[in-house]
Each structure stands twice: as structure tokens, then as C-alpha cells.
XYZ file of N, CA and C in Angstrom:
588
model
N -113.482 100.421 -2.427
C -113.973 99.066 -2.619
C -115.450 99.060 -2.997
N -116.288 99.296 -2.288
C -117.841 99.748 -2.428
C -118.010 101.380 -3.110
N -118.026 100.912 -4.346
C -118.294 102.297 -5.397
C -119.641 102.596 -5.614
N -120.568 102.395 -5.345
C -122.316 102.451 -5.400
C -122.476 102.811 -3.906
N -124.114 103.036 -3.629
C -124.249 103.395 -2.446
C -125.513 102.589 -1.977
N -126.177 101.490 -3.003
C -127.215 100.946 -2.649
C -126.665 99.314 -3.643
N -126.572 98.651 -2.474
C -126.047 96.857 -3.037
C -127.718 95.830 -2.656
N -127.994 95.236 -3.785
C -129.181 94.435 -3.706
C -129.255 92.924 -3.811
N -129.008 92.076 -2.687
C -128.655 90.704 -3.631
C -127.352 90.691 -3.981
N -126.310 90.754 -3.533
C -125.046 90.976 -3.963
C -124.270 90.197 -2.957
N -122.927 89.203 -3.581
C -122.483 88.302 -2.874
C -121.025 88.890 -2.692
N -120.514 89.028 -1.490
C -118.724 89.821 -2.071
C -118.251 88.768 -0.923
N -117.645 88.127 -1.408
C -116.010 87.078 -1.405
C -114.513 87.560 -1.203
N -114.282 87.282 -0.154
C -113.089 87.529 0.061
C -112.413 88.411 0.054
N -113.114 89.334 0.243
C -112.868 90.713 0.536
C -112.347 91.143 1.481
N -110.736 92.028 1.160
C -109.909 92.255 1.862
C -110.014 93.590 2.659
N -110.247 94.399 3.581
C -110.707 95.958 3.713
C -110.273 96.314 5.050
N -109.357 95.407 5.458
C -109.053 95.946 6.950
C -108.720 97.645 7.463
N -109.028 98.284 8.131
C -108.825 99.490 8.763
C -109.320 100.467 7.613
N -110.377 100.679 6.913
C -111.106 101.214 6.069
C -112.447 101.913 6.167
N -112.788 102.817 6.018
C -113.887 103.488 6.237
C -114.805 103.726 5.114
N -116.196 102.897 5.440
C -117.015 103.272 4.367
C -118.139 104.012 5.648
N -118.832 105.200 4.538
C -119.914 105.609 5.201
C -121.869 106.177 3.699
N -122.778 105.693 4.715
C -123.306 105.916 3.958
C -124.266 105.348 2.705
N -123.605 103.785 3.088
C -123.913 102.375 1.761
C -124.853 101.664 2.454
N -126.059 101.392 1.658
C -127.301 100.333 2.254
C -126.551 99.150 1.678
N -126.788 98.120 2.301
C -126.594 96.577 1.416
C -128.317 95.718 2.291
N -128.918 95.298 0.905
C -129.864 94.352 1.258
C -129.980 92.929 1.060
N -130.113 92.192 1.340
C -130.194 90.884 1.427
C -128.755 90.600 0.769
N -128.041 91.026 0.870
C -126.069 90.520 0.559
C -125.743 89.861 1.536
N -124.908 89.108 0.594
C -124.489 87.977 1.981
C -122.507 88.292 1.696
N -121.811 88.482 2.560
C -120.288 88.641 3.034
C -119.562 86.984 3.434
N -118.877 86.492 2.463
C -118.088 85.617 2.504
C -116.643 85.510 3.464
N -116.234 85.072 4.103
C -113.895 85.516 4.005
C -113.986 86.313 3.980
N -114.834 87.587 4.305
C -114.547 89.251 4.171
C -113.499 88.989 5.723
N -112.552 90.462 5.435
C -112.109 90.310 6.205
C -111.994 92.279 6.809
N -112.898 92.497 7.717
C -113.607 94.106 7.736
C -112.719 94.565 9.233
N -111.717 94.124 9.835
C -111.418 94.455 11.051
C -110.778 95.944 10.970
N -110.922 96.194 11.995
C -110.409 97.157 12.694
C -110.998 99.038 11.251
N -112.062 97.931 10.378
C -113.008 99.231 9.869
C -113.850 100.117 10.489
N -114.186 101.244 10.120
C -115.593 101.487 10.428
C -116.710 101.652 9.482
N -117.554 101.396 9.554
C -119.079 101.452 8.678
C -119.917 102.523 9.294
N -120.063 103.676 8.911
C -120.619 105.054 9.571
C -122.011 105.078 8.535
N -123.011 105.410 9.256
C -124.343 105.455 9.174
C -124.449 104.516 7.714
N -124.266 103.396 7.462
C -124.729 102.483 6.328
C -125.816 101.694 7.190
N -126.865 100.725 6.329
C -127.473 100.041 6.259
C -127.322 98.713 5.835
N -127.780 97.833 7.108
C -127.623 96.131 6.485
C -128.750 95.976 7.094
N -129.858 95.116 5.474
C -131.332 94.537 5.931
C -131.036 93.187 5.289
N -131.161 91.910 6.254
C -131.362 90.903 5.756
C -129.910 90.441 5.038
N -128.856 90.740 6.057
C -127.531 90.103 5.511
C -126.852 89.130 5.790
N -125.882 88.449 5.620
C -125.573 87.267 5.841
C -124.101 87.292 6.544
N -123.238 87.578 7.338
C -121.627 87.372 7.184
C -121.181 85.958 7.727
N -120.524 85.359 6.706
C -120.161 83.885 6.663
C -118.548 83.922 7.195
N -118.392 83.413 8.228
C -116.561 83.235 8.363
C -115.801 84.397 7.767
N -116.235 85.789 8.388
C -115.546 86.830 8.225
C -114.814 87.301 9.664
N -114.224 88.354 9.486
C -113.095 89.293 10.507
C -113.972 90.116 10.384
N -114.667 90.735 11.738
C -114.952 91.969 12.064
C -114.599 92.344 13.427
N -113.726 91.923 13.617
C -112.676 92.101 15.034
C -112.539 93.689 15.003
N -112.665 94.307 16.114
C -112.130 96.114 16.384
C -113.039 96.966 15.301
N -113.887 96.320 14.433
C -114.863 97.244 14.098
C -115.949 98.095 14.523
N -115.954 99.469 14.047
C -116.597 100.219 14.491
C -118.315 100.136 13.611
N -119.184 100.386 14.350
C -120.915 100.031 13.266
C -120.769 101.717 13.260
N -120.332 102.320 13.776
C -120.639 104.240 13.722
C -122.203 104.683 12.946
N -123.166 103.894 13.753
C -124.405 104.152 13.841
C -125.003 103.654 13.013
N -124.588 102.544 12.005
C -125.269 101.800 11.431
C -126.110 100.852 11.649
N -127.322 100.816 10.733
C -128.527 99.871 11.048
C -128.231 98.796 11.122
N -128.299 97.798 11.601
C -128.747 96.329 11.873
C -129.995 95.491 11.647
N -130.346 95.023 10.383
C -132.236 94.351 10.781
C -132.280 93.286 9.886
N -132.087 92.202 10.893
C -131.990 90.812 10.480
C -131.228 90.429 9.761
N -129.751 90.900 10.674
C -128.810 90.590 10.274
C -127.959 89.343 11.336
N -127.249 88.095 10.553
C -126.850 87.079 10.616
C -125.781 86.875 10.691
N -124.699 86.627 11.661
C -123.160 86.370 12.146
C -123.004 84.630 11.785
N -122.483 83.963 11.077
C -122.131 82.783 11.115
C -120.291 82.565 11.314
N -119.906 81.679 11.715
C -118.667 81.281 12.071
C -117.596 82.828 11.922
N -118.040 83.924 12.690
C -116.928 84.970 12.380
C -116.545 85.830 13.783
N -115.596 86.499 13.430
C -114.783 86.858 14.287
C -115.548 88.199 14.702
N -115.478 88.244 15.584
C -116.227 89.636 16.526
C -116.149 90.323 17.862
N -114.258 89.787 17.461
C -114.304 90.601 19.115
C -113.691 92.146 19.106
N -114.232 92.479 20.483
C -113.579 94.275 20.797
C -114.851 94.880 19.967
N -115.976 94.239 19.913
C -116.867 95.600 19.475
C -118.146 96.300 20.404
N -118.293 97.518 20.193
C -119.037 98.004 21.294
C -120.634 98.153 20.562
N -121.439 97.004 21.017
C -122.396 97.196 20.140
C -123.348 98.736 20.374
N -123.353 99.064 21.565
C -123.961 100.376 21.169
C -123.988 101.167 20.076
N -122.802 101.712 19.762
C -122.492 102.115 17.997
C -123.742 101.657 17.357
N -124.143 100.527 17.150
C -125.372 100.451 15.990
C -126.533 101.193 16.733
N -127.302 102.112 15.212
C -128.495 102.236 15.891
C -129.124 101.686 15.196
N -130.115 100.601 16.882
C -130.985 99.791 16.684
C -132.463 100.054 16.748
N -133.296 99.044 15.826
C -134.406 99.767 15.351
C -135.354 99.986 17.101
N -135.836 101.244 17.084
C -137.077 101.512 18.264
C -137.782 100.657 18.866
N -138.575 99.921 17.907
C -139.524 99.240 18.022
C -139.376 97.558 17.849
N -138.539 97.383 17.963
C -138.053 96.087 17.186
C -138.641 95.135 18.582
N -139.345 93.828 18.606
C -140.191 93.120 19.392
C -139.174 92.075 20.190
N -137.791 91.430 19.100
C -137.143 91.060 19.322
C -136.025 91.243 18.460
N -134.234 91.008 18.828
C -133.406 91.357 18.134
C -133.325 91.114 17.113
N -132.307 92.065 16.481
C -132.070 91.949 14.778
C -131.218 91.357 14.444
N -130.362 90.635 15.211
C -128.997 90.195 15.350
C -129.203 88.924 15.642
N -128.154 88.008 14.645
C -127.766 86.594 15.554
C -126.557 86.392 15.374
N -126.288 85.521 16.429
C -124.862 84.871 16.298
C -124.449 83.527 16.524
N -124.247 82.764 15.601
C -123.934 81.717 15.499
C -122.418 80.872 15.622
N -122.338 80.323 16.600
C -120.605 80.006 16.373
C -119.534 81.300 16.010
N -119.921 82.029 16.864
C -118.593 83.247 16.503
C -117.718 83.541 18.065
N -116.819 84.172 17.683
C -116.088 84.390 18.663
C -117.159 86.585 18.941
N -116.715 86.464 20.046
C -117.307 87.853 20.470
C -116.671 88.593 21.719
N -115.481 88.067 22.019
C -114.873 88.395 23.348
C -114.316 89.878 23.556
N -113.910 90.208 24.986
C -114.055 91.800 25.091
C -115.070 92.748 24.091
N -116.448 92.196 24.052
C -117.316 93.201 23.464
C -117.993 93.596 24.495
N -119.169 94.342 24.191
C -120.253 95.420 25.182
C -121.622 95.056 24.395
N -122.350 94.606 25.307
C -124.033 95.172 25.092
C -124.144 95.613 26.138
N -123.410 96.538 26.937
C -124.350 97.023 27.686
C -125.815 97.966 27.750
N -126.746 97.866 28.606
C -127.966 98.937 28.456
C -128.666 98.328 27.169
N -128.228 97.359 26.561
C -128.812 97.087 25.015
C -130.281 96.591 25.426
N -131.073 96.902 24.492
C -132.382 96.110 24.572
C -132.923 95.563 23.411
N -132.449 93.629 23.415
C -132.329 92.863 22.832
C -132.429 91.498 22.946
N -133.610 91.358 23.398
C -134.717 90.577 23.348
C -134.546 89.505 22.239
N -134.785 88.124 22.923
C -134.589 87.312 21.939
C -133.537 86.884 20.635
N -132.656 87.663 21.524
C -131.198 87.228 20.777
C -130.546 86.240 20.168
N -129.847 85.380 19.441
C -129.268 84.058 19.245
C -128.094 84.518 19.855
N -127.170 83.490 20.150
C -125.810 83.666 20.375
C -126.028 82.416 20.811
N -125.400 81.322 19.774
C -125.790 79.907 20.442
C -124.090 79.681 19.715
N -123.198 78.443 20.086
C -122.342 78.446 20.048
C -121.200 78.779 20.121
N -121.020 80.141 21.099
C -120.329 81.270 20.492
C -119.136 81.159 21.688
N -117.917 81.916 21.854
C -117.054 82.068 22.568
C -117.434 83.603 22.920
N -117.776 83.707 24.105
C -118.182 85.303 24.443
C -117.328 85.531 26.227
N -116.000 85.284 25.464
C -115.292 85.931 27.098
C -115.379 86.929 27.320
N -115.453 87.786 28.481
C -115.071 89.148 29.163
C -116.054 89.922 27.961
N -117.450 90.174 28.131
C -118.159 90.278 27.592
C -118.991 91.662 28.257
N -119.400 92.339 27.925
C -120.292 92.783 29.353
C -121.627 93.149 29.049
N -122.758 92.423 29.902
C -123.681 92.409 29.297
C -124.686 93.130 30.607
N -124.150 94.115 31.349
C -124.866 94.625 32.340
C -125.972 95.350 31.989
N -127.275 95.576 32.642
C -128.045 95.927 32.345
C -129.205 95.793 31.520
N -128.754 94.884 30.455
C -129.418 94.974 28.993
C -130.791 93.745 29.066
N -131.335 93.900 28.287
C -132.689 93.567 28.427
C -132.043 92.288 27.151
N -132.303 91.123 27.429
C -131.931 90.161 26.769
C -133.124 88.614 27.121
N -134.224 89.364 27.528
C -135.001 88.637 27.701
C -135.392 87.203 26.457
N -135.776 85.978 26.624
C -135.938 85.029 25.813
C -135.232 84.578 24.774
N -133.898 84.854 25.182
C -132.619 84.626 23.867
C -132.365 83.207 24.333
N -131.609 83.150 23.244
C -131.159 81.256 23.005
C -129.449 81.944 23.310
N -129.300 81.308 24.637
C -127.628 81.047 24.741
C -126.899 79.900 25.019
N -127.426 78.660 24.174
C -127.310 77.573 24.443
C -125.911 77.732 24.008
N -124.612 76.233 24.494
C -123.360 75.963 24.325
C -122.755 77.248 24.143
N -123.029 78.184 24.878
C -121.989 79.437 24.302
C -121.313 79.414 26.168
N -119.985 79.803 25.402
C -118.725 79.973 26.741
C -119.311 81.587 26.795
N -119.306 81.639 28.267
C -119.196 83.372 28.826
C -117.930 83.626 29.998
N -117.225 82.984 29.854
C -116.049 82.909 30.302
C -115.779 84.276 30.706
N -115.731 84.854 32.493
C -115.136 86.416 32.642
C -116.412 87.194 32.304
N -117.362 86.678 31.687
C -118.354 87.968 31.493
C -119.386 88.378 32.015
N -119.741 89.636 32.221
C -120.275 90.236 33.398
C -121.619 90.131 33.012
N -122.892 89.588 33.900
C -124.507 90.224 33.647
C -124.380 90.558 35.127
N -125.004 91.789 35.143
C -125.409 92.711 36.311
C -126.612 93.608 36.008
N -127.956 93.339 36.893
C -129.008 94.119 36.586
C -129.490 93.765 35.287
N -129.201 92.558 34.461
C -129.634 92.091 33.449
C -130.732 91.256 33.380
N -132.051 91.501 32.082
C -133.202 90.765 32.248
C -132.962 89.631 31.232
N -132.444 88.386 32.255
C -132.267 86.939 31.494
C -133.566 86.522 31.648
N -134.869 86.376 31.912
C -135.980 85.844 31.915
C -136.151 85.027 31.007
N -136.544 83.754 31.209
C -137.001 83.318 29.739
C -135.454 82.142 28.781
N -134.485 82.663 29.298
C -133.162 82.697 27.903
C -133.076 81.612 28.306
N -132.587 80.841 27.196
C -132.109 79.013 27.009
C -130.676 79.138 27.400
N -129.933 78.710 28.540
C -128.704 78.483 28.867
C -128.134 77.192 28.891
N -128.964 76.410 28.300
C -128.495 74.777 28.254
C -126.943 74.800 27.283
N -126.486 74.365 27.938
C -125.373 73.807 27.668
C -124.552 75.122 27.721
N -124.819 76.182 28.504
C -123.937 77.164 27.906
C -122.778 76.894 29.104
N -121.492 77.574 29.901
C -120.725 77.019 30.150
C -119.785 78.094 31.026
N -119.245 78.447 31.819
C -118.398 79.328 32.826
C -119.248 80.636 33.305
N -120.595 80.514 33.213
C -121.211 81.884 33.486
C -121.226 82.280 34.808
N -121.089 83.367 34.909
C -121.144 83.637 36.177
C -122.705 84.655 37.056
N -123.560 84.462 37.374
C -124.785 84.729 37.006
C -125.361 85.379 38.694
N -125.510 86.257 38.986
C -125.612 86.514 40.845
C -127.238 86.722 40.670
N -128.048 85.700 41.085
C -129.331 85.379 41.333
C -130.081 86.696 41.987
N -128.763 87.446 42.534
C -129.696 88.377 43.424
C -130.375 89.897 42.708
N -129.158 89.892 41.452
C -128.657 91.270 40.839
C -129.506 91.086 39.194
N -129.888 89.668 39.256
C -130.397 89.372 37.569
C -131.659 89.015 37.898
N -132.206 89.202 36.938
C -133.548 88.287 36.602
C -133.615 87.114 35.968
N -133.657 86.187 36.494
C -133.182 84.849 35.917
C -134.527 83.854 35.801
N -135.566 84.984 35.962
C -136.886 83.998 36.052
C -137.481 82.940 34.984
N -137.959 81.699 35.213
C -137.961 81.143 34.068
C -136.817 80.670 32.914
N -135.737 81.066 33.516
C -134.678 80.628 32.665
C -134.300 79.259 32.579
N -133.866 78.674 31.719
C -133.476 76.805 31.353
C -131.917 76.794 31.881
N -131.907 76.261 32.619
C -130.159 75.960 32.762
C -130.274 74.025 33.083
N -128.993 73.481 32.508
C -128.318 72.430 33.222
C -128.727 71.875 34.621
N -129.314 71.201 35.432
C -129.242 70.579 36.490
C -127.710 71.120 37.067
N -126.397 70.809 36.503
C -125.225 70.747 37.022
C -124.524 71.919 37.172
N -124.719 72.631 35.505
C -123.947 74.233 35.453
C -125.600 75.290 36.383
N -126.541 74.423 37.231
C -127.090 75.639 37.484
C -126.547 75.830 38.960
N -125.746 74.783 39.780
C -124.956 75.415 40.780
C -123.887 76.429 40.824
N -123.436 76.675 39.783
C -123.119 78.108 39.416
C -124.089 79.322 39.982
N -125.199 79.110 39.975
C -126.113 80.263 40.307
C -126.023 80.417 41.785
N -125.948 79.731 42.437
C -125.436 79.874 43.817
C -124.538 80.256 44.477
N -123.194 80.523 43.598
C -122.395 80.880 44.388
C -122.132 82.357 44.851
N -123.198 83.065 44.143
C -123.314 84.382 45.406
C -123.762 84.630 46.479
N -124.717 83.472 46.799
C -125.355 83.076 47.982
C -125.057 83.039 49.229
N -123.595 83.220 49.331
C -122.667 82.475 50.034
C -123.450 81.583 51.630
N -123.241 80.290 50.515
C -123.510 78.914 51.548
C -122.809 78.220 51.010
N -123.257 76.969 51.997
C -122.234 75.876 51.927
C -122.676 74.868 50.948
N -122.107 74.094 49.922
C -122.662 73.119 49.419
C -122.207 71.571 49.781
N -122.976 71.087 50.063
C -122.573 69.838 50.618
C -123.080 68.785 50.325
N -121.875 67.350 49.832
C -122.128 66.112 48.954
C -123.435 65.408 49.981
């Protein structure tokens, strides 16, 4: 499908590639339409400044590919283990957003990814232990089932986000924005009583 090894500005539509292996291909500022990339892998390629619009990347593998300022809009993304990408060293805040996507049974764990988007998103059974996710926007996103343990939420916008389950004792939750209503959620590791 990808016969070149360096894509510049390049728009690909509807692109069919399920269970396919490319390795090796930079794409820069390309933006991915209806691609539909599941259950691929992408082994040491490069994406700077890409776009994926309402694509399938369900069960895909990144097999150590770059990530840098790259953009998830309305697409499918579950079962992936983001470790696989390698992410840049130095990076101040993440390279990644996610907008309205689904992301369920994935992994950041240990990730350090700072200032993340994931605003709208369906992120069940998720696991986000450990990872440094300081000052991210997780507004209206479901975390339905998904785990933060030893995770640095400091800072992160949780307004409106929705089933989290969050143990005050085990996170860093300093400075964080929550709901008046969804922030009694944060209590219930506490174990006390709440009373009308």
C-alpha cells in the first residue's frame, strides 16, 4: 500500500489495510481519513504532525514508532499498548491527543505524558497506573473499570468526566478540577459514611 518511504502533506482516504505490516515509513503533516489500520503493525515509522480522522486502529501494534503531535479525532483505539511507541525524551508535554475516540482495554502504563487531551473519549478498563499525566484535559471522557494507581493527576481537568474511580490515597490528585457531584467518587476509598 505505502510504496515510498517518506509521505509529505499527503491525504489517504479510505484506506483499507487491516492486519498489515508496514515498517520503516515517515509520514509528515498527512492527515488519515476512514483508514481502516486494525489489528496492523507500524514498526519503527514516523508520524510528525498527523491527523487520523474516524479511522480503525483497534489491536494495532506502534512497534516503536514515533509519535509528535500527533491527533486522534472520532477513531477507534482500543486494545493498544501504548508503550510500543517510542516517545520523544524530552517532550515538556504529550504528543498525543484524543478527541472523541473510543480507547478501551488499552495501557499507558509508567507513561510519562503530561498534558495529554483525551476529552470526549470512551476509555473503559484502561490502565493508567503509574504514569505521569500531570495537567491533561480529561474533561466528558467515561473511564469506566479503569485503573489510576500511583498516578500523577495533578493539575488534570476532570469536569465532566464520568465513572472514575480515583483512591485519593494512592494518586496525586492535587489541584485537580472535578464536579462538585462526580467528586464524591473520590471518597469512596476512605471508607466513611456519607450522610444526607
Amino acid at each position: 500500500m505505502f510504496k515510498e518511504f517518506d509521505y509529505f502533506d499527503q491525504q489517504f482516504s479510505k484506506c483499507v489495510a487491516s492486519a498489515q505490516h508496514f515498517s520503516d515509513i515517515e509520514f509528515e503533516q498527512c492527515q488519515f481519513i476512514e483508514c481502516d489500520f486494525s489489528h496492523s503493525q507500524f514498526s519503527n515509522c514516523r508520524f510528525i504532525e498527523c491527523e487520523f480522522i474516524n479511522c480503525n486502529l483497534s489491536d494495532l501494534s506502534w512497534g516503536y514508532s514515533s509519535l509528535e503531535e500527533v491527533s486522534f479525532v472520532d477513531c477507534k483505539l482500543n486494545s493498544i499498548q501504548w508503550a510500543q511507541v517510542n516517545w520523544p525524551q524530552l517532550a515538556l508535554t504529550s504528543s498525543v491527543s484524543f478527541k472523541n475516540c473510543q480507547l478501551s482495554h488499552s495501557s499507558f502504563y509508567e507513561l510519562q505524558l503530561k498534558g495529554l487531551i483525551m476529552t470526549d473519549c470512551f476509555a473503559k478498563d484502561v490502565d493508567f497506573r503509574q504514569a505521569n499525566l500531570a495537567t491533561s484535559d480529561f474533561s466528558n471522557t467515561d473511564f469506566r473499570d479503569s485503573l489510576f494507581q500511583q498516578t500523577n493527576l495533578s493539575k488534570v481537568n476532570f469536569v465532566g468526566a464520568m465513572h472514575f474511580n480515583i483512591d485519593i490515597k494512592n494518586n496525586n490528585v492535587s489541584q485537580a478540577k472535578f464536579e462538585r457531584f462526580a467528586a464524591l467518587n473520590l471518597l469512596s476509598g476512605l471508607d466513611i459514611e456519607l450522610v444526607d
